[in-house]
Amino acid sequence: MNKFTKLLIWIVGLVGIAQSIWLVGLVVPIDHLSSTVNKTVQTGTPWILVTAVTIAAIVILVSIIMILTAIFSPQKADQLRFKSPNGRLSISKAAVEKILQTSIMEKGNVNDVKVKMQLHTKNRVARVNVTAVDKMNQDLVKVGEDIQTIVAEKVQQLMDVEVKKVRVKVTPFDASSNRQKAGRPRVV
């Protein structure tokens, strides 16, 4: 989660808590709160009191959950930045995804490769999801293991980042909706 999203969740959570306190102060007669919030006519009807307190409790609970999510969610990034005495280097997530896609297509004997990567900047960990179509009717388990090895080695080589998890989904050529086999020249 990026910093702007965390800030937005914080603001919405705080507004939700303030709104709940304001609602309870308007409806339920509480000594200091009701006189501070607004001097209006408060009701003594039990169902309105119960409804107001229930709504306020739900909104406060959701707001607290939102704030805790903003605090404890890991920060994700579109690029990793490395700093050294010689300068700074930024590596884009999209560039690494493209390099991984090309490497998998070259070494993995697969077609229609799609790579999605998640980078966590705090502990420098990457998670990679790969989908591909087998083009040679091979053993799919072996193809998946080969792709996992290719991804782990390439990410380590490019970014010096630990790969926490690699998910690979290899579809057999016969079950694929994209029925083109790569690597064959088209004769017209």
PDB file of C-alpha atoms in Angstrom:
ATOM      1  CA  MET A   1       0.000   0.000   0.000  1.00  0.00           C
ATOM      2  CA  ASN A   2       1.497   3.367  -0.956  1.00  0.00           C
ATOM      3  CA  LYS A   3       1.721   6.422   1.301  1.00  0.00           C
ATOM      4  CA  PHE A   4      -1.157   8.322  -0.319  1.00  0.00           C
ATOM      5  CA  THR A   5      -3.551   5.404   0.165  1.00  0.00           C
ATOM      6  CA  LYS A   6      -2.487   5.053   3.790  1.00  0.00           C
ATOM      7  CA  LEU A   7      -3.054   8.767   4.376  1.00  0.00           C
ATOM      8  CA  LEU A   8      -6.488   8.574   2.747  1.00  0.00           C
ATOM      9  CA  ILE A   9      -7.479   5.615   4.933  1.00  0.00           C
ATOM     10  CA  TRP A  10      -6.273   7.481   8.027  1.00  0.00           C
ATOM     11  CA  ILE A  11      -8.401  10.520   7.151  1.00  0.00           C
ATOM     12  CA  VAL A  12     -11.525   8.465   6.415  1.00  0.00           C
ATOM     13  CA  GLY A  13     -11.027   6.481   9.638  1.00  0.00           C
ATOM     14  CA  LEU A  14     -10.676   9.607  11.770  1.00  0.00           C
ATOM     15  CA  VAL A  15     -13.719  11.221  10.120  1.00  0.00           C
ATOM     16  CA  GLY A  16     -15.702   8.026  10.776  1.00  0.00           C
ATOM     17  CA  ILE A  17     -14.783   8.052  14.460  1.00  0.00           C
ATOM     18  CA  ALA A  18     -15.632  11.757  14.783  1.00  0.00           C
ATOM     19  CA  GLN A  19     -18.949  11.205  12.987  1.00  0.00           C
ATOM     20  CA  SER A  20     -19.872   8.370  15.331  1.00  0.00           C
ATOM     21  CA  ILE A  21     -19.112  10.428  18.418  1.00  0.00           C
ATOM     22  CA  TRP A  22     -21.129  13.312  16.964  1.00  0.00           C
ATOM     23  CA  LEU A  23     -24.099  11.006  16.203  1.00  0.00           C
ATOM     24  CA  VAL A  24     -24.147   9.569  19.699  1.00  0.00           C
ATOM     25  CA  GLY A  25     -23.848  13.087  21.169  1.00  0.00           C
ATOM     26  CA  LEU A  26     -26.873  14.274  19.172  1.00  0.00           C
ATOM     27  CA  VAL A  27     -29.191  11.399  19.997  1.00  0.00           C
ATOM     28  CA  VAL A  28     -28.147  10.040  23.379  1.00  0.00           C
ATOM     29  CA  PRO A  29     -28.137  12.512  26.289  1.00  0.00           C
ATOM     30  CA  ILE A  30     -24.567  12.325  27.646  1.00  0.00           C
ATOM     31  CA  ASP A  31     -23.464  14.994  30.136  1.00  0.00           C
ATOM     32  CA  HIS A  32     -20.445  16.763  28.617  1.00  0.00           C
ATOM     33  CA  LEU A  33     -20.629  15.374  25.083  1.00  0.00           C
ATOM     34  CA  SER A  34     -24.211  16.376  24.279  1.00  0.00           C
ATOM     35  CA  SER A  35     -23.821  19.964  25.490  1.00  0.00           C
ATOM     36  CA  THR A  36     -20.597  20.352  23.502  1.00  0.00           C
ATOM     37  CA  VAL A  37     -21.790  18.795  20.251  1.00  0.00           C
ATOM     38  CA  ASN A  38     -25.084  20.552  19.783  1.00  0.00           C
ATOM     39  CA  LYS A  39     -27.883  22.008  21.824  1.00  0.00           C
ATOM     40  CA  THR A  40     -30.822  20.360  20.115  1.00  0.00           C
ATOM     41  CA  VAL A  41     -33.816  18.364  21.129  1.00  0.00           C
ATOM     42  CA  GLN A  42     -32.785  14.856  22.047  1.00  0.00           C
ATOM     43  CA  THR A  43     -35.169  11.969  21.977  1.00  0.00           C
ATOM     44  CA  GLY A  44     -36.072   9.533  24.687  1.00  0.00           C
ATOM     45  CA  THR A  45     -37.454   6.954  22.263  1.00  0.00           C
ATOM     46  CA  PRO A  46     -35.660   3.655  22.965  1.00  0.00           C
ATOM     47  CA  TRP A  47     -35.491   2.360  19.382  1.00  0.00           C
ATOM     48  CA  ILE A  48     -33.855   5.574  18.150  1.00  0.00           C
ATOM     49  CA  LEU A  49     -31.298   5.424  20.976  1.00  0.00           C
ATOM     50  CA  VAL A  50     -30.465   1.778  20.241  1.00  0.00           C
ATOM     51  CA  THR A  51     -30.256   2.415  16.472  1.00  0.00           C
ATOM     52  CA  ALA A  52     -27.955   5.428  16.930  1.00  0.00           C
ATOM     53  CA  VAL A  53     -25.636   3.577  19.300  1.00  0.00           C
ATOM     54  CA  THR A  54     -25.563   0.500  17.004  1.00  0.00           C
ATOM     55  CA  ILE A  55     -24.756   2.577  13.904  1.00  0.00           C
ATOM     56  CA  ALA A  56     -22.096   4.499  15.808  1.00  0.00           C
ATOM     57  CA  ALA A  57     -20.517   1.281  17.107  1.00  0.00           C
ATOM     58  CA  ILE A  58     -20.383  -0.224  13.603  1.00  0.00           C
ATOM     59  CA  VAL A  59     -18.844   2.925  12.113  1.00  0.00           C
ATOM     60  CA  ILE A  60     -16.273   3.169  14.923  1.00  0.00           C
ATOM     61  CA  LEU A  61     -15.334  -0.503  14.492  1.00  0.00           C
ATOM     62  CA  VAL A  62     -14.899  -0.102  10.713  1.00  0.00           C
ATOM     63  CA  SER A  63     -12.895   3.089  11.224  1.00  0.00           C
ATOM     64  CA  ILE A  64     -10.565   1.434  13.727  1.00  0.00           C
ATOM     65  CA  ILE A  65     -10.050  -1.523  11.354  1.00  0.00           C
ATOM     66  CA  MET A  66      -9.233   0.915   8.532  1.00  0.00           C
ATOM     67  CA  ILE A  67      -6.672   2.752  10.655  1.00  0.00           C
ATOM     68  CA  LEU A  68      -5.051  -0.531  11.794  1.00  0.00           C
ATOM     69  CA  THR A  69      -4.907  -1.678   8.165  1.00  0.00           C
ATOM     70  CA  ALA A  70      -3.155   1.559   7.209  1.00  0.00           C
ATOM     71  CA  ILE A  71      -0.653   1.139  10.033  1.00  0.00           C
ATOM     72  CA  PHE A  72       0.244  -2.521   9.571  1.00  0.00           C
ATOM     73  CA  SER A  73      -0.050  -3.092   5.814  1.00  0.00           C
ATOM     74  CA  PRO A  74       3.270  -3.591   4.043  1.00  0.00           C
ATOM     75  CA  GLN A  75       4.370  -0.844   1.712  1.00  0.00           C
ATOM     76  CA  LYS A  76       4.419  -1.905  -1.918  1.00  0.00           C
ATOM     77  CA  ALA A  77       6.288  -0.098  -4.636  1.00  0.00           C
ATOM     78  CA  ASP A  78       6.525   0.244  -8.405  1.00  0.00           C
ATOM     79  CA  GLN A  79      10.301   0.421  -8.198  1.00  0.00           C
ATOM     80  CA  LEU A  80      13.138  -0.357  -5.862  1.00  0.00           C
ATOM     81  CA  ARG A  81      15.708   2.259  -5.015  1.00  0.00           C
ATOM     82  CA  PHE A  82      19.305   1.432  -4.143  1.00  0.00           C
ATOM     83  CA  LYS A  83      21.606   4.003  -2.554  1.00  0.00           C
ATOM     84  CA  SER A  84      25.381   3.744  -2.481  1.00  0.00           C
ATOM     85  CA  PRO A  85      28.286   6.150  -2.061  1.00  0.00           C
ATOM     86  CA  ASN A  86      28.521   6.296  -5.868  1.00  0.00           C
ATOM     87  CA  GLY A  87      24.894   7.390  -6.366  1.00  0.00           C
ATOM     88  CA  ARG A  88      21.333   6.110  -6.579  1.00  0.00           C
ATOM     89  CA  LEU A  89      19.741   3.487  -8.777  1.00  0.00           C
ATOM     90  CA  SER A  90      16.035   2.892  -9.392  1.00  0.00           C
ATOM     91  CA  ILE A  91      14.801  -0.325 -10.978  1.00  0.00           C
ATOM     92  CA  SER A  92      11.271  -0.317 -12.339  1.00  0.00           C
ATOM     93  CA  LYS A  93       8.905  -3.169 -11.576  1.00  0.00           C
ATOM     94  CA  ALA A  94       7.522  -3.057 -15.139  1.00  0.00           C
ATOM     95  CA  ALA A  95      11.022  -3.449 -16.591  1.00  0.00           C
ATOM     96  CA  VAL A  96      11.738  -6.468 -14.407  1.00  0.00           C
ATOM     97  CA  GLU A  97       8.377  -8.020 -15.367  1.00  0.00           C
ATOM     98  CA  LYS A  98       9.244  -7.595 -19.053  1.00  0.00           C
ATOM     99  CA  ILE A  99      12.717  -9.111 -18.570  1.00  0.00           C
ATOM    100  CA  LEU A 100      11.212 -12.053 -16.683  1.00  0.00           C
ATOM    101  CA  GLN A 101       8.618 -12.552 -19.409  1.00  0.00           C
ATOM    102  CA  THR A 102      11.310 -12.633 -22.099  1.00  0.00           C
ATOM    103  CA  SER A 103      13.550 -14.991 -20.094  1.00  0.00           C
ATOM    104  CA  ILE A 104      10.697 -17.403 -19.425  1.00  0.00           C
ATOM    105  CA  MET A 105       9.679 -17.461 -23.095  1.00  0.00           C
ATOM    106  CA  GLU A 106      13.295 -18.138 -24.182  1.00  0.00           C
ATOM    107  CA  LYS A 107      14.206 -20.837 -21.665  1.00  0.00           C
ATOM    108  CA  GLY A 108      10.868 -22.302 -20.645  1.00  0.00           C
ATOM    109  CA  ASN A 109       9.418 -23.473 -23.996  1.00  0.00           C
ATOM    110  CA  VAL A 110       6.129 -21.715 -23.235  1.00  0.00           C
ATOM    111  CA  ASN A 111       3.943 -19.214 -25.001  1.00  0.00           C
ATOM    112  CA  ASP A 112       1.620 -16.376 -23.956  1.00  0.00           C
ATOM    113  CA  VAL A 113       3.544 -15.550 -20.755  1.00  0.00           C
ATOM    114  CA  LYS A 114       2.152 -12.976 -18.327  1.00  0.00           C
ATOM    115  CA  VAL A 115       4.152 -11.894 -15.269  1.00  0.00           C
ATOM    116  CA  LYS A 116       2.860  -9.867 -12.315  1.00  0.00           C
ATOM    117  CA  MET A 117       5.257  -8.884  -9.561  1.00  0.00           C
ATOM    118  CA  GLN A 118       4.674  -7.397  -6.116  1.00  0.00           C
ATOM    119  CA  LEU A 119       7.547  -5.605  -4.425  1.00  0.00           C
ATOM    120  CA  HIS A 120       7.598  -4.954  -0.688  1.00  0.00           C
ATOM    121  CA  THR A 121      10.106  -2.208   0.033  1.00  0.00           C
ATOM    122  CA  LYS A 122      10.409  -2.595   3.795  1.00  0.00           C
ATOM    123  CA  ASN A 123      11.956  -6.057   3.811  1.00  0.00           C
ATOM    124  CA  ARG A 124      12.901  -6.165   0.104  1.00  0.00           C
ATOM    125  CA  VAL A 125      10.825  -9.173  -0.812  1.00  0.00           C
ATOM    126  CA  ALA A 126       9.180  -9.978  -4.133  1.00  0.00           C
ATOM    127  CA  ARG A 127       6.203 -12.167  -4.996  1.00  0.00           C
ATOM    128  CA  VAL A 128       5.748 -13.212  -8.592  1.00  0.00           C
ATOM    129  CA  ASN A 129       2.694 -14.641 -10.377  1.00  0.00           C
ATOM    130  CA  VAL A 130       3.292 -16.229 -13.783  1.00  0.00           C
ATOM    131  CA  THR A 131       0.760 -17.589 -16.254  1.00  0.00           C
ATOM    132  CA  ALA A 132       1.868 -19.377 -19.409  1.00  0.00           C
ATOM    133  CA  VAL A 133       0.724 -21.788 -22.098  1.00  0.00           C
ATOM    134  CA  ASP A 134       2.777 -24.914 -22.798  1.00  0.00           C
ATOM    135  CA  LYS A 135       3.618 -25.063 -26.495  1.00  0.00           C
ATOM    136  CA  MET A 136       5.256 -28.501 -26.705  1.00  0.00           C
ATOM    137  CA  ASN A 137       2.885 -30.756 -24.690  1.00  0.00           C
ATOM    138  CA  GLN A 138       5.520 -31.360 -22.001  1.00  0.00           C
ATOM    139  CA  ASP A 139       5.205 -32.400 -18.369  1.00  0.00           C
ATOM    140  CA  LEU A 140       3.458 -29.363 -16.824  1.00  0.00           C
ATOM    141  CA  VAL A 141       4.918 -29.922 -13.352  1.00  0.00           C
ATOM    142  CA  LYS A 142       8.451 -29.862 -14.721  1.00  0.00           C
ATOM    143  CA  VAL A 143       7.673 -26.758 -16.801  1.00  0.00           C
ATOM    144  CA  GLY A 144       6.302 -25.032 -13.681  1.00  0.00           C
ATOM    145  CA  GLU A 145       9.383 -25.933 -11.646  1.00  0.00           C
ATOM    146  CA  ASP A 146      11.654 -24.694 -14.433  1.00  0.00           C
ATOM    147  CA  ILE A 147       9.778 -21.396 -14.552  1.00  0.00           C
ATOM    148  CA  GLN A 148      10.070 -21.015 -10.765  1.00  0.00           C
ATOM    149  CA  THR A 149      13.821 -21.558 -10.994  1.00  0.00           C
ATOM    150  CA  ILE A 150      14.167 -19.090 -13.873  1.00  0.00           C
ATOM    151  CA  VAL A 151      12.203 -16.416 -11.982  1.00  0.00           C
ATOM    152  CA  ALA A 152      14.097 -16.859  -8.711  1.00  0.00           C
ATOM    153  CA  GLU A 153      17.508 -16.724 -10.398  1.00  0.00           C
ATOM    154  CA  LYS A 154      16.649 -13.778 -12.634  1.00  0.00           C
ATOM    155  CA  VAL A 155      15.148 -11.631  -9.849  1.00  0.00           C
ATOM    156  CA  GLN A 156      18.132 -12.376  -7.608  1.00  0.00           C
ATOM    157  CA  GLN A 157      20.501 -11.464 -10.441  1.00  0.00           C
ATOM    158  CA  LEU A 158      18.685  -8.266 -11.466  1.00  0.00           C
ATOM    159  CA  MET A 159      17.588  -6.792  -8.169  1.00  0.00           C
ATOM    160  CA  ASP A 160      19.339  -8.668  -5.366  1.00  0.00           C
ATOM    161  CA  VAL A 161      15.914  -9.233  -3.801  1.00  0.00           C
ATOM    162  CA  GLU A 162      14.634 -12.374  -2.124  1.00  0.00           C
ATOM    163  CA  VAL A 163      11.746 -14.044  -3.946  1.00  0.00           C
ATOM    164  CA  LYS A 164       9.294 -15.058  -1.259  1.00  0.00           C
ATOM    165  CA  LYS A 165       6.828 -16.851  -3.482  1.00  0.00           C
ATOM    166  CA  VAL A 166       6.488 -17.741  -7.148  1.00  0.00           C
ATOM    167  CA  ARG A 167       3.070 -18.875  -8.332  1.00  0.00           C
ATOM    168  CA  VAL A 168       3.031 -20.505 -11.728  1.00  0.00           C
ATOM    169  CA  LYS A 169      -0.042 -21.466 -13.715  1.00  0.00           C
ATOM    170  CA  VAL A 170       0.784 -23.412 -16.861  1.00  0.00           C
ATOM    171  CA  THR A 171      -2.064 -24.245 -19.200  1.00  0.00           C
ATOM    172  CA  PRO A 172      -1.713 -27.122 -21.669  1.00  0.00           C
ATOM    173  CA  PHE A 173      -1.762 -26.106 -25.310  1.00  0.00           C
ATOM    174  CA  ASP A 174      -4.883 -28.168 -26.012  1.00  0.00           C
ATOM    175  CA  ALA A 175      -6.868 -26.418 -23.246  1.00  0.00           C
ATOM    176  CA  SER A 176      -5.667 -22.946 -24.178  1.00  0.00           C
ATOM    177  CA  SER A 177      -8.034 -20.415 -25.712  1.00  0.00           C
ATOM    178  CA  ASN A 178      -5.068 -18.906 -27.573  1.00  0.00           C
ATOM    179  CA  ARG A 179      -4.437 -21.700 -30.083  1.00  0.00           C
ATOM    180  CA  GLN A 180      -1.328 -20.277 -31.769  1.00  0.00           C
ATOM    181  CA  LYS A 181       1.918 -22.138 -31.371  1.00  0.00           C
ATOM    182  CA  ALA A 182       4.873 -19.839 -31.127  1.00  0.00           C
ATOM    183  CA  GLY A 183       8.095 -20.400 -32.954  1.00  0.00           C
ATOM    184  CA  ARG A 184       6.614 -21.693 -36.196  1.00  0.00           C
ATOM    185  CA  PRO A 185       6.966 -19.491 -39.254  1.00  0.00           C
ATOM    186  CA  ARG A 186       3.766 -18.683 -41.077  1.00  0.00           C
ATOM    187  CA  VAL A 187       3.806 -19.779 -44.706  1.00  0.00           C
ATOM    188  CA  VAL A 188       1.537 -17.889 -47.073  1.00  0.00           C
TER     189      VAL A 188
END
